[in-house]
Protein backbone atom coordinates (compact mmCIF):
# COMPACT_ATOMS: atom_id res chain seq x y z
CA UNK A 1 0.00 0.00 0.00
CA UNK A 2 2.98 2.27 -0.68
CA UNK A 3 0.70 4.69 -2.53
CA UNK A 4 -1.02 5.77 0.69
CA UNK A 5 2.09 6.75 2.64
CA UNK A 6 1.88 10.45 3.52
CA UNK A 7 -1.21 11.02 1.38
CA UNK A 8 -3.95 13.28 2.72
CA UNK A 9 -7.32 11.60 2.85
CA UNK A 10 -10.64 13.22 3.73
CA UNK A 11 -12.79 10.46 5.18
CA UNK A 12 -16.43 11.52 4.94
CA UNK A 13 -18.93 9.53 6.95
CA UNK A 14 -22.65 9.95 6.41
CA UNK A 15 -25.61 8.65 8.36
CA UNK A 16 -26.17 4.95 7.95
CA UNK A 17 -25.71 1.84 10.01
CA UNK A 18 -22.50 1.17 8.05
CA UNK A 19 -20.94 4.22 9.76
CA UNK A 20 -19.40 1.81 12.26
CA UNK A 21 -17.37 0.30 9.41
CA UNK A 22 -15.82 3.73 8.75
CA UNK A 23 -13.80 3.12 11.93
CA UNK A 24 -12.17 0.14 10.27
CA UNK A 25 -11.60 2.11 7.04
CA UNK A 26 -9.92 4.85 9.09
CA UNK A 27 -7.72 2.41 11.00
CA UNK A 28 -6.56 0.73 7.80
CA UNK A 29 -5.76 4.07 6.16
CA UNK A 30 -3.73 5.14 9.18
CA UNK A 31 -1.91 1.79 9.21
CA UNK A 32 -1.02 2.36 5.54
CA UNK A 33 0.58 5.70 6.46
CA UNK A 34 -2.16 8.07 5.28
CA UNK A 35 -3.02 11.36 7.00
CA UNK A 36 -6.77 11.06 7.66
CA UNK A 37 -9.04 14.10 8.03
CA UNK A 38 -12.47 12.86 9.17
CA UNK A 39 -15.74 14.65 8.43
CA UNK A 40 -19.07 13.38 9.77
CA UNK A 41 -22.55 14.46 8.80
CA UNK A 42 -25.06 15.10 11.54
CA UNK A 43 -26.74 11.80 10.65
CA UNK A 44 -23.46 9.93 11.02
CA UNK A 45 -23.08 11.19 14.59
CA UNK A 46 -26.31 9.33 15.47
CA UNK A 47 -24.64 6.06 14.52
CA UNK A 48 -21.06 6.67 15.59
CA UNK A 49 -19.59 8.83 18.33
CA UNK A 50 -17.23 11.45 16.86
CA UNK A 51 -14.63 10.79 19.63
CA UNK A 52 -14.18 7.25 18.30
CA UNK A 53 -13.08 8.50 14.90
CA UNK A 54 -11.15 11.43 16.40
CA UNK A 55 -9.14 8.99 18.49
CA UNK A 56 -8.09 7.00 15.43
CA UNK A 57 -7.71 9.69 12.74
CA UNK A 58 -4.88 12.19 12.26
CA UNK A 59 -6.97 15.13 13.39
CA UNK A 60 -10.25 15.63 15.25
CA UNK A 61 -13.54 14.98 13.50
CA UNK A 62 -15.27 17.95 11.93
CA UNK A 63 -19.04 17.93 11.79
CA UNK A 64 -20.02 21.46 10.90
CA UNK A 65 -19.19 24.37 8.66
CA UNK A 66 -19.71 26.71 11.59
CA UNK A 67 -18.24 25.22 14.75
CA UNK A 68 -14.67 25.13 13.56
CA UNK A 69 -11.88 27.49 14.64
CA UNK A 70 -11.09 28.01 10.94
CA UNK A 71 -13.56 30.11 8.95
CA UNK A 72 -13.82 27.94 5.84
CA UNK A 73 -13.02 24.33 6.75
CA UNK A 74 -14.49 22.86 3.55
CA UNK A 75 -12.10 24.70 1.24
CA UNK A 76 -9.08 23.79 3.36
CA UNK A 77 -10.18 20.17 3.46
CA UNK A 78 -11.10 20.05 -0.21
CA UNK A 79 -7.95 21.80 -1.42
CA UNK A 80 -5.49 19.91 0.73
CA UNK A 81 -6.91 16.45 0.10
CA UNK A 82 -5.17 14.00 -2.22
CA UNK A 83 -8.36 11.96 -2.21
CA UNK A 84 -11.84 12.22 -0.67
CA UNK A 85 -13.77 9.11 0.37
CA UNK A 86 -17.37 8.95 1.49
CA UNK A 87 -17.97 5.72 3.41
CA UNK A 88 -20.78 5.13 3.91
CA UNK A 89 -22.43 7.39 1.33
CA UNK A 90 -26.17 7.78 1.84
CA UNK A 91 -28.66 8.47 -0.95
CA UNK A 92 -28.86 12.05 0.33
CA UNK A 93 -25.12 12.73 0.11
CA UNK A 94 -24.94 11.07 -3.33
CA UNK A 95 -27.89 13.17 -4.51
CA UNK A 96 -26.42 16.40 -3.20
CA UNK A 97 -23.00 15.72 -4.71
CA UNK A 98 -24.40 14.68 -8.11
CA UNK A 99 -26.54 17.82 -8.24
CA UNK A 100 -24.05 20.33 -6.93
CA UNK A 101 -25.83 20.99 -3.65
CA UNK A 102 -23.83 21.74 -0.52
CA UNK A 103 -25.91 21.67 2.64
CA UNK A 104 -23.38 20.56 5.22
CA UNK A 105 -19.63 20.34 5.71
CA UNK A 106 -19.27 17.01 3.87
CA UNK A 107 -21.22 18.03 0.76
CA UNK A 108 -19.45 21.42 0.72
CA UNK A 109 -16.08 19.63 0.89
CA UNK A 110 -17.08 17.37 -2.00
CA UNK A 111 -17.84 20.41 -4.12
CA UNK A 112 -14.68 22.21 -3.01
CA UNK A 113 -12.23 19.54 -4.07
CA UNK A 114 -10.44 18.68 -7.29
CA UNK A 115 -8.99 15.52 -5.78
CA UNK A 116 -10.26 12.12 -6.88
CA UNK A 117 -13.43 11.14 -5.03
CA UNK A 118 -14.59 7.68 -4.01
CA UNK A 119 -18.13 7.05 -2.85
CA UNK A 120 -19.12 3.86 -1.10
CA UNK A 121 -22.92 3.70 -1.09
CA UNK A 122 -24.75 1.93 1.70
CA UNK A 123 -28.52 1.84 1.89
CA UNK A 124 -31.54 -0.42 1.83
CA UNK A 125 -32.11 -2.41 -1.39
CA UNK A 126 -35.22 -0.41 -2.33
CA UNK A 127 -33.28 2.84 -2.04
CA UNK A 128 -30.27 1.41 -3.90
CA UNK A 129 -32.50 0.28 -6.78
CA UNK A 130 -34.32 3.61 -6.95
CA UNK A 131 -33.80 5.04 -10.47
CA UNK A 132 -33.08 8.49 -9.01
CA UNK A 133 -30.22 7.08 -6.93
CA UNK A 134 -28.84 5.08 -9.86
CA UNK A 135 -29.04 8.11 -12.14
CA UNK A 136 -27.11 10.19 -9.63
CA UNK A 137 -24.45 7.49 -9.41
CA UNK A 138 -24.23 7.33 -13.21
CA UNK A 139 -23.72 11.08 -13.26
CA UNK A 140 -20.92 10.80 -10.73
CA UNK A 141 -19.25 7.92 -12.58
CA UNK A 142 -19.37 9.89 -15.83
CA UNK A 143 -17.53 12.71 -14.04
CA UNK A 144 -14.74 10.38 -12.99
CA UNK A 145 -15.92 9.60 -9.46
CA UNK A 146 -15.14 6.05 -8.34
CA UNK A 147 -18.19 4.24 -7.00
CA UNK A 148 -17.38 1.21 -4.86
CA UNK A 149 -20.58 -0.75 -5.29
CA UNK A 150 -22.27 -2.23 -2.25
CA UNK A 151 -22.52 -5.96 -1.80
CA UNK A 152 -25.33 -8.29 -0.85
CA UNK A 153 -25.78 -9.04 2.81
CA UNK A 154 -27.52 -8.19 6.03
CA UNK A 155 -28.90 -4.68 6.19
CA UNK A 156 -30.28 -2.65 9.07
CA UNK A 157 -33.43 -4.10 10.63
CA UNK A 158 -32.52 -7.67 9.71
CA UNK A 159 -33.32 -7.40 6.01
CA UNK A 160 -31.02 -9.08 3.53
CA UNK A 161 -30.25 -7.69 0.06
CA UNK A 162 -28.04 -5.43 -2.03
CA UNK A 163 -26.97 -2.23 -0.33
CA UNK A 164 -24.48 -3.38 2.25
CA UNK A 165 -21.38 -1.20 2.13
CA UNK A 166 -18.28 -2.74 0.54
CA UNK A 167 -15.74 -4.21 2.92
CA UNK A 168 -13.19 -1.80 4.44
CA UNK A 169 -10.25 -3.65 2.86
CA UNK A 170 -11.81 -3.23 -0.62
CA UNK A 171 -12.49 0.43 0.07
CA UNK A 172 -8.88 1.04 1.08
CA UNK A 173 -7.71 -0.77 -2.08
CA UNK A 174 -9.95 1.53 -4.14
CA UNK A 175 -8.37 4.54 -2.41
CA UNK A 176 -4.88 3.31 -3.22
CA UNK A 177 -5.96 2.74 -6.84
CA UNK A 178 -7.52 6.19 -7.11
CA UNK A 179 -4.36 7.79 -5.78
CA UNK A 180 -2.54 5.89 -8.43
CA UNK A 181 0.84 4.37 -8.19
CA UNK A 182 3.77 6.71 -7.60
CA UNK A 183 5.24 5.31 -10.80
CA UNK A 184 6.44 8.67 -12.15
CA UNK A 185 8.31 9.52 -8.98
CA UNK A 186 11.60 11.25 -9.77
CA UNK A 187 10.73 11.90 -13.43
CA UNK A 188 10.31 15.33 -14.98
CA UNK A 189 7.29 15.54 -17.26
CA UNK A 190 6.84 18.47 -19.62
CA UNK A 191 3.25 18.95 -20.79
CA UNK A 192 1.88 21.44 -23.30
CA UNK A 193 -1.79 22.39 -23.36
CA UNK A 194 -4.29 24.62 -25.09
CA UNK A 195 -4.45 26.25 -28.49
CA UNK A 196 -2.01 28.95 -29.54
CA UNK A 197 -3.22 32.37 -30.67
CA UNK A 198 -1.41 34.02 -33.53
CA UNK A 199 -2.02 37.76 -33.68
CA UNK A 200 -3.40 39.44 -36.79
CA UNK A 201 -3.47 42.80 -35.07
CA UNK A 202 -3.70 43.86 -31.39
CA UNK A 203 -7.32 42.64 -31.13
CA UNK A 204 -7.63 39.73 -33.55
CA UNK A 205 -5.91 36.40 -33.77
CA UNK A 206 -5.85 33.13 -35.66
CA UNK A 207 -6.76 30.46 -33.12
CA UNK A 208 -8.21 27.02 -32.74
CA UNK A 209 -10.77 25.25 -30.60
CA UNK A 210 -8.48 23.54 -28.11
CA UNK A 211 -9.60 24.20 -24.53
CA UNK A 212 -6.53 22.85 -22.74
CA UNK A 213 -8.63 20.47 -20.65
CA UNK A 214 -6.82 17.32 -21.78
CA UNK A 215 -3.35 18.80 -21.29
CA UNK A 216 -4.26 20.10 -17.84
CA UNK A 217 -5.66 16.69 -16.90
CA UNK A 218 -2.37 15.12 -18.01
CA UNK A 219 -0.42 17.56 -15.84
CA UNK A 220 -2.63 16.87 -12.81
CA UNK A 221 -2.40 13.10 -13.26
CA UNK A 222 1.39 13.12 -13.78
CA UNK A 223 1.75 15.24 -10.65
CA UNK A 224 -0.48 12.88 -8.64
CA UNK A 225 1.74 10.02 -9.75
CA UNK A 226 4.80 11.68 -8.32
CA UNK A 227 6.33 13.45 -11.36
CA UNK A 228 7.86 16.93 -11.34
CA UNK A 229 5.56 18.57 -13.83
CA UNK A 230 6.16 21.62 -15.99
CA UNK A 231 3.04 22.73 -17.84
CA UNK A 232 3.38 25.12 -20.78
CA UNK A 233 -0.14 26.24 -21.50
CA UNK A 234 -2.22 28.85 -23.25
CA UNK A 235 -5.24 28.05 -21.07
CA UNK A 236 -5.84 30.00 -17.92
CA UNK A 237 -7.48 27.14 -16.08
CA UNK A 238 -6.73 25.50 -12.73
CA UNK A 239 -3.76 23.22 -12.14
CA UNK A 240 -2.58 21.54 -8.93
CA UNK A 241 -0.34 23.72 -6.77
CA UNK A 242 2.84 21.70 -7.27
CA UNK A 243 2.79 21.96 -11.07
CA UNK A 244 5.13 24.65 -12.45
CA UNK A 245 3.03 26.56 -14.97
CA UNK A 246 4.28 28.72 -17.82
CA UNK A 247 1.53 30.71 -19.51
CA UNK A 248 2.15 31.39 -23.20
CA UNK A 249 0.13 32.70 -26.11
CA UNK A 250 1.71 32.14 -29.49
CA UNK A 251 3.41 29.18 -31.17
CA UNK A 252 6.69 31.11 -30.96
CA UNK A 253 6.25 31.63 -27.17
CA UNK A 254 5.46 27.94 -26.79
CA UNK A 255 8.46 26.97 -28.90
CA UNK A 256 10.76 29.05 -26.71
CA UNK A 257 9.25 27.78 -23.46
CA UNK A 258 9.33 24.13 -24.54
CA UNK A 259 12.72 24.00 -26.23
CA UNK A 260 14.43 25.74 -23.33
CA UNK A 261 13.02 23.17 -20.87
CA UNK A 262 12.95 19.98 -22.92
CA UNK A 263 16.52 18.87 -22.29
CA UNK A 264 15.78 18.16 -18.63
CA UNK A 265 12.45 16.38 -19.31
CA UNK A 266 12.20 12.60 -19.15
CA UNK A 267 8.77 12.66 -20.78
CA UNK A 268 7.29 15.27 -23.11
CA UNK A 269 3.54 15.26 -23.74
CA UNK A 270 2.72 17.64 -26.59
CA UNK A 271 -1.02 17.93 -26.04
CA UNK A 272 -1.22 21.55 -27.22
CA UNK A 273 -2.83 22.45 -30.51
CA UNK A 274 0.01 24.53 -31.89
CA UNK A 275 -0.83 26.66 -34.91
CA UNK A 276 0.80 25.37 -38.07
CA UNK A 277 0.61 28.81 -39.66
CA UNK A 278 0.71 32.36 -38.37
CA UNK A 279 0.14 35.73 -40.02
CA UNK A 280 3.45 36.77 -41.54
CA UNK A 281 3.22 40.24 -40.09
CA UNK A 282 0.90 41.25 -37.27
CA UNK A 283 -0.37 44.82 -37.70
CA UNK A 284 0.74 47.01 -34.81
CA UNK A 285 -2.51 49.01 -34.92
CA UNK A 286 -6.03 47.66 -35.19
CA UNK A 287 -6.95 47.00 -38.82
CA UNK A 288 -9.87 49.29 -39.71
CA UNK A 289 -12.88 48.19 -41.72
CA UNK A 290 -12.70 51.38 -43.75
CA UNK A 291 -9.35 50.25 -45.15
CA UNK A 292 -11.04 47.35 -46.96
CA UNK A 293 -10.80 43.58 -46.53
CA UNK A 294 -7.24 42.76 -45.46
CA UNK A 295 -5.24 40.04 -47.12
CA UNK A 296 -3.63 37.97 -44.43
CA UNK A 297 -0.52 36.20 -45.60
CA UNK A 298 0.43 33.21 -43.49
CA UNK A 299 3.81 31.63 -42.84
CA UNK A 300 4.59 28.28 -41.23
CA UNK A 301 5.50 28.02 -37.56
CA UNK A 302 8.21 25.73 -36.24
CA UNK A 303 6.96 22.19 -35.69
CA UNK A 304 8.00 21.99 -32.05
CA UNK A 305 7.39 18.27 -31.78
CA UNK A 306 9.45 17.48 -34.86
CA UNK A 307 12.23 19.65 -33.44
CA UNK A 308 12.00 17.78 -30.13
CA UNK A 309 12.32 14.54 -32.10
CA UNK A 310 15.56 15.82 -33.65
CA UNK A 311 16.94 16.91 -30.28
CA UNK A 312 15.72 13.93 -28.31
CA UNK A 313 18.19 12.53 -25.83
CA UNK A 314 18.35 8.87 -25.04
CA UNK A 315 15.82 7.80 -22.43
CA UNK A 316 13.42 10.63 -23.26
CA UNK A 317 9.85 9.61 -24.11
CA UNK A 318 8.17 11.76 -26.72
CA UNK A 319 4.39 11.75 -27.04
CA UNK A 320 2.51 13.59 -29.77
CA UNK A 321 -1.19 14.20 -30.17
CA UNK A 322 -3.21 14.05 -33.33
CA UNK A 323 -6.59 15.72 -33.61
CA UNK A 324 -8.20 14.34 -36.73
CA UNK A 325 -11.58 14.53 -38.39
CA UNK A 326 -11.38 11.19 -40.18
CA UNK A 327 -8.97 8.35 -41.05
CA UNK A 328 -7.67 8.69 -37.49
CA UNK A 329 -5.51 5.55 -37.49
CA UNK A 330 -3.77 6.28 -40.79
CA UNK A 331 -3.01 9.92 -40.05
CA UNK A 332 -1.91 9.15 -36.51
CA UNK A 333 0.49 6.41 -37.52
CA UNK A 334 2.01 8.59 -40.21
CA UNK A 335 2.62 11.33 -37.56
CA UNK A 336 4.19 8.74 -35.31
CA UNK A 337 6.69 7.81 -38.01
CA UNK A 338 7.27 11.27 -39.45
CA UNK A 339 8.09 12.84 -36.08
CA UNK A 340 9.91 9.84 -34.60
CA UNK A 341 7.57 9.54 -31.61
CA UNK A 342 7.31 6.89 -28.91
CA UNK A 343 3.55 7.31 -28.80
CA UNK A 344 0.85 9.20 -30.59
CA UNK A 345 -2.50 9.87 -28.94
CA UNK A 346 -5.14 10.35 -31.59
CA UNK A 347 -8.73 11.35 -31.38
CA UNK A 348 -11.53 12.13 -33.78
CA UNK A 349 -12.47 15.69 -32.93
CA UNK A 350 -15.52 15.54 -35.16
CA UNK A 351 -17.16 12.93 -32.86
CA UNK A 352 -20.09 14.47 -30.96
CA UNK A 353 -18.86 13.74 -27.43
CA UNK A 354 -15.07 13.85 -27.72
CA UNK A 355 -12.26 16.29 -28.31
CA UNK A 356 -12.27 20.06 -28.12
CA UNK A 357 -14.07 21.67 -25.18
CA UNK A 358 -15.73 18.40 -24.07
CA UNK A 359 -15.04 16.86 -20.66
CA UNK A 360 -14.78 13.45 -22.25
CA UNK A 361 -12.54 12.01 -24.92
CA UNK A 362 -12.08 8.78 -26.84
CA UNK A 363 -8.51 8.10 -27.88
CA UNK A 364 -6.43 5.68 -29.85
CA UNK A 365 -2.84 5.39 -28.59
CA UNK A 366 -0.32 4.00 -31.06
CA UNK A 367 3.35 3.21 -30.74
CA UNK A 368 5.91 1.83 -33.15
CA UNK A 369 6.09 -1.98 -33.28
CA UNK A 370 2.31 -2.37 -33.26
CA UNK A 371 1.69 -1.07 -29.70
CA UNK A 372 -1.95 -0.01 -29.55
CA UNK A 373 -4.59 0.88 -26.96
CA UNK A 374 -8.08 1.91 -27.96
CA UNK A 375 -9.85 3.76 -25.15
CA UNK A 376 -13.61 3.97 -24.71
CA UNK A 377 -15.37 7.30 -24.16
CA UNK A 378 -14.03 8.52 -20.83
CA UNK A 379 -13.42 11.50 -18.62
CA UNK A 380 -10.27 13.44 -19.65
CA UNK A 381 -8.59 12.55 -16.34
CA UNK A 382 -9.14 8.86 -17.13
CA UNK A 383 -7.67 9.46 -20.59
CA UNK A 384 -4.65 11.02 -18.86
CA UNK A 385 -4.31 7.88 -16.74
CA UNK A 386 -4.44 5.69 -19.85
CA UNK A 387 -1.82 7.80 -21.66
CA UNK A 388 0.55 7.78 -18.67
CA UNK A 389 0.10 4.01 -18.27
CA UNK A 390 1.16 3.70 -21.91
CA UNK A 391 4.20 5.95 -21.25
CA UNK A 392 5.24 3.77 -18.31
CA UNK A 393 4.76 0.66 -20.44
CA UNK A 394 6.96 2.06 -23.21
CA UNK A 395 9.68 3.16 -20.82
CA UNK A 396 9.73 -0.25 -19.16
CA UNK A 397 9.95 -2.13 -22.43
CA UNK A 398 12.69 0.19 -23.71
CA UNK A 399 14.58 -0.28 -20.44
CA UNK A 400 14.33 -4.02 -20.89
CA UNK A 401 15.51 -3.84 -24.51
CA UNK A 402 18.50 -1.75 -23.41
CA UNK A 403 19.57 -4.47 -20.93
N1 LIG B 1 2.79 20.36 -33.04
C1 LIG B 1 3.93 21.05 -32.71
N2 LIG B 1 4.25 22.19 -33.36
C2 LIG B 1 3.49 22.65 -34.37
C3 LIG B 1 2.33 21.95 -34.72
C4 LIG B 1 2.01 20.80 -34.04
O1 LIG B 1 4.64 20.64 -31.79
N3 LIG B 1 3.83 23.77 -34.98
C5 LIG B 1 2.48 19.11 -32.32
C6 LIG B 1 1.19 19.15 -31.57
O2 LIG B 1 1.38 19.57 -30.23
C7 LIG B 1 0.74 17.70 -31.61
C8 LIG B 1 1.26 17.23 -32.96
O3 LIG B 1 2.34 18.10 -33.27
O4 LIG B 1 1.35 16.93 -30.61
C9 LIG B 1 0.22 17.35 -34.03
O5 LIG B 1 0.83 17.02 -35.22
P1 LIG B 1 0.60 17.85 -36.55
O6 LIG B 1 1.26 17.09 -37.66
O7 LIG B 1 0.97 19.24 -36.42
O8 LIG B 1 -0.91 17.81 -36.62
P2 LIG B 1 -1.71 18.70 -37.54
O9 LIG B 1 -1.31 20.12 -37.38
O10 LIG B 1 -3.12 18.39 -37.20
O11 LIG B 1 -1.20 18.18 -38.92
P3 LIG B 1 -2.04 17.82 -40.20
O12 LIG B 1 -2.34 19.14 -40.78
O13 LIG B 1 -1.07 17.01 -40.98
O14 LIG B 1 -3.19 17.04 -39.72
mmCIF file of N, CA and C and ligand atoms in Angstrom, residues 192 251 270-276 301-306 308 319-324 331 335 339, ligand 1:
data_model
loop_
_atom_site.group_PDB
_atom_site.id
_atom_site.type_symbol
_atom_site.label_atom_id
_atom_site.label_comp_id
_atom_site.label_asym_id
_atom_site.label_seq_id
_atom_site.Cartn_x
_atom_site.Cartn_y
_atom_site.Cartn_z
ATOM 1 N N UNK A 192 2.405 20.206 -22.699
ATOM 2 C CA UNK A 192 1.881 21.437 -23.297
ATOM 3 C C UNK A 192 0.370 21.304 -23.429
ATOM 4 N N UNK A 251 2.576 30.363 -30.883
ATOM 5 C CA UNK A 251 3.410 29.184 -31.169
ATOM 6 C C UNK A 251 4.876 29.503 -30.887
ATOM 7 N N UNK A 270 3.091 16.446 -25.808
ATOM 8 C CA UNK A 270 2.722 17.637 -26.592
ATOM 9 C C UNK A 270 1.225 17.617 -26.889
ATOM 10 N N UNK A 271 0.435 17.958 -25.868
ATOM 11 C CA UNK A 271 -1.025 17.932 -26.037
ATOM 12 C C UNK A 271 -1.558 19.240 -26.629
ATOM 13 N N UNK A 272 -0.724 20.255 -26.718
ATOM 14 C CA UNK A 272 -1.216 21.552 -27.218
ATOM 15 C C UNK A 272 -1.549 21.475 -28.698
ATOM 16 N N UNK A 273 -2.525 22.277 -29.095
ATOM 17 C CA UNK A 273 -2.833 22.448 -30.512
ATOM 18 C C UNK A 273 -2.050 23.686 -30.961
ATOM 19 N N UNK A 274 -0.869 23.423 -31.483
ATOM 20 C CA UNK A 274 0.008 24.530 -31.891
ATOM 21 C C UNK A 274 -0.376 24.918 -33.314
ATOM 22 N N UNK A 275 -0.492 26.216 -33.551
ATOM 23 C CA UNK A 275 -0.834 26.657 -34.909
ATOM 24 C C UNK A 275 0.249 26.215 -35.883
ATOM 25 N N UNK A 276 -0.177 25.731 -37.037
ATOM 26 C CA UNK A 276 0.796 25.367 -38.066
ATOM 27 C C UNK A 276 1.213 26.590 -38.886
ATOM 28 N N UNK A 301 4.828 27.926 -38.863
ATOM 29 C CA UNK A 301 5.501 28.017 -37.563
ATOM 30 C C UNK A 301 6.494 26.852 -37.483
ATOM 31 N N UNK A 302 7.317 26.874 -36.452
ATOM 32 C CA UNK A 302 8.213 25.728 -36.242
ATOM 33 C C UNK A 302 7.374 24.573 -35.740
ATOM 34 N N UNK A 303 7.611 23.382 -36.252
ATOM 35 C CA UNK A 303 6.961 22.192 -35.691
ATOM 36 C C UNK A 303 7.771 21.798 -34.450
ATOM 37 N N UNK A 304 7.247 22.170 -33.300
ATOM 38 C CA UNK A 304 8.003 21.991 -32.047
ATOM 39 C C UNK A 304 8.275 20.509 -31.803
ATOM 40 N N UNK A 305 7.263 19.706 -32.048
ATOM 41 C CA UNK A 305 7.390 18.272 -31.778
ATOM 42 C C UNK A 305 8.448 17.636 -32.681
ATOM 43 N N UNK A 306 8.448 18.027 -33.954
ATOM 44 C CA UNK A 306 9.448 17.479 -34.864
ATOM 45 C C UNK A 306 10.844 17.915 -34.406
ATOM 46 N N UNK A 308 11.685 18.582 -31.319
ATOM 47 C CA UNK A 308 11.998 17.782 -30.125
ATOM 48 C C UNK A 308 12.494 16.403 -30.532
ATOM 49 N N UNK A 319 5.775 12.109 -26.721
ATOM 50 C CA UNK A 319 4.388 11.753 -27.037
ATOM 51 C C UNK A 319 3.726 12.902 -27.799
ATOM 52 N N UNK A 320 3.212 12.589 -28.977
ATOM 53 C CA UNK A 320 2.510 13.592 -29.768
ATOM 54 C C UNK A 320 1.016 13.333 -29.747
ATOM 55 N N UNK A 321 0.262 14.323 -30.131
ATOM 56 C CA UNK A 321 -1.194 14.199 -30.166
ATOM 57 C C UNK A 321 -1.656 14.489 -31.575
ATOM 58 N N UNK A 322 -2.702 13.825 -31.980
ATOM 59 C CA UNK A 322 -3.213 14.048 -33.326
ATOM 60 C C UNK A 322 -4.724 14.249 -33.240
ATOM 61 N N UNK A 323 -5.148 15.443 -33.571
ATOM 62 C CA UNK A 323 -6.590 15.723 -33.611
ATOM 63 C C UNK A 323 -7.003 15.584 -35.064
ATOM 64 N N UNK A 324 -7.847 14.623 -35.335
ATOM 65 C CA UNK A 324 -8.204 14.344 -36.725
ATOM 66 C C UNK A 324 -9.719 14.427 -36.894
ATOM 67 N N UNK A 331 -3.716 8.657 -40.274
ATOM 68 C CA UNK A 331 -3.014 9.921 -40.048
ATOM 69 C C UNK A 331 -2.135 9.837 -38.807
ATOM 70 N N UNK A 335 1.972 10.326 -38.438
ATOM 71 C CA UNK A 335 2.616 11.332 -37.562
ATOM 72 C C UNK A 335 3.650 10.670 -36.660
ATOM 73 N N UNK A 339 7.450 12.032 -37.134
ATOM 74 C CA UNK A 339 8.087 12.838 -36.083
ATOM 75 C C UNK A 339 8.937 11.992 -35.133
HETATM 76 N N1 LIG B 1 2.794 20.361 -33.040
HETATM 77 C C1 LIG B 1 3.932 21.047 -32.713
HETATM 78 N N2 LIG B 1 4.245 22.194 -33.359
HETATM 79 C C2 LIG B 1 3.493 22.654 -34.372
HETATM 80 C C3 LIG B 1 2.332 21.946 -34.724
HETATM 81 C C4 LIG B 1 2.009 20.802 -34.044
HETATM 82 O O1 LIG B 1 4.637 20.644 -31.794
HETATM 83 N N3 LIG B 1 3.833 23.774 -34.984
HETATM 84 C C5 LIG B 1 2.481 19.112 -32.322
HETATM 85 C C6 LIG B 1 1.189 19.150 -31.570
HETATM 86 O O2 LIG B 1 1.380 19.568 -30.226
HETATM 87 C C7 LIG B 1 0.740 17.698 -31.614
HETATM 88 C C8 LIG B 1 1.257 17.234 -32.960
HETATM 89 O O3 LIG B 1 2.336 18.100 -33.269
HETATM 90 O O4 LIG B 1 1.348 16.925 -30.609
HETATM 91 C C9 LIG B 1 0.225 17.354 -34.029
HETATM 92 O O5 LIG B 1 0.826 17.015 -35.220
HETATM 93 P P1 LIG B 1 0.602 17.846 -36.552
HETATM 94 O O6 LIG B 1 1.265 17.088 -37.663
HETATM 95 O O7 LIG B 1 0.967 19.240 -36.423
HETATM 96 O O8 LIG B 1 -0.907 17.809 -36.622
HETATM 97 P P2 LIG B 1 -1.707 18.704 -37.537
HETATM 98 O O9 LIG B 1 -1.308 20.119 -37.381
HETATM 99 O O10 LIG B 1 -3.121 18.389 -37.203
HETATM 100 O O11 LIG B 1 -1.201 18.176 -38.916
HETATM 101 P P3 LIG B 1 -2.044 17.823 -40.200
HETATM 102 O O12 LIG B 1 -2.338 19.139 -40.783
HETATM 103 O O13 LIG B 1 -1.067 17.013 -40.979
HETATM 104 O O14 LIG B 1 -3.194 17.036 -39.715
#
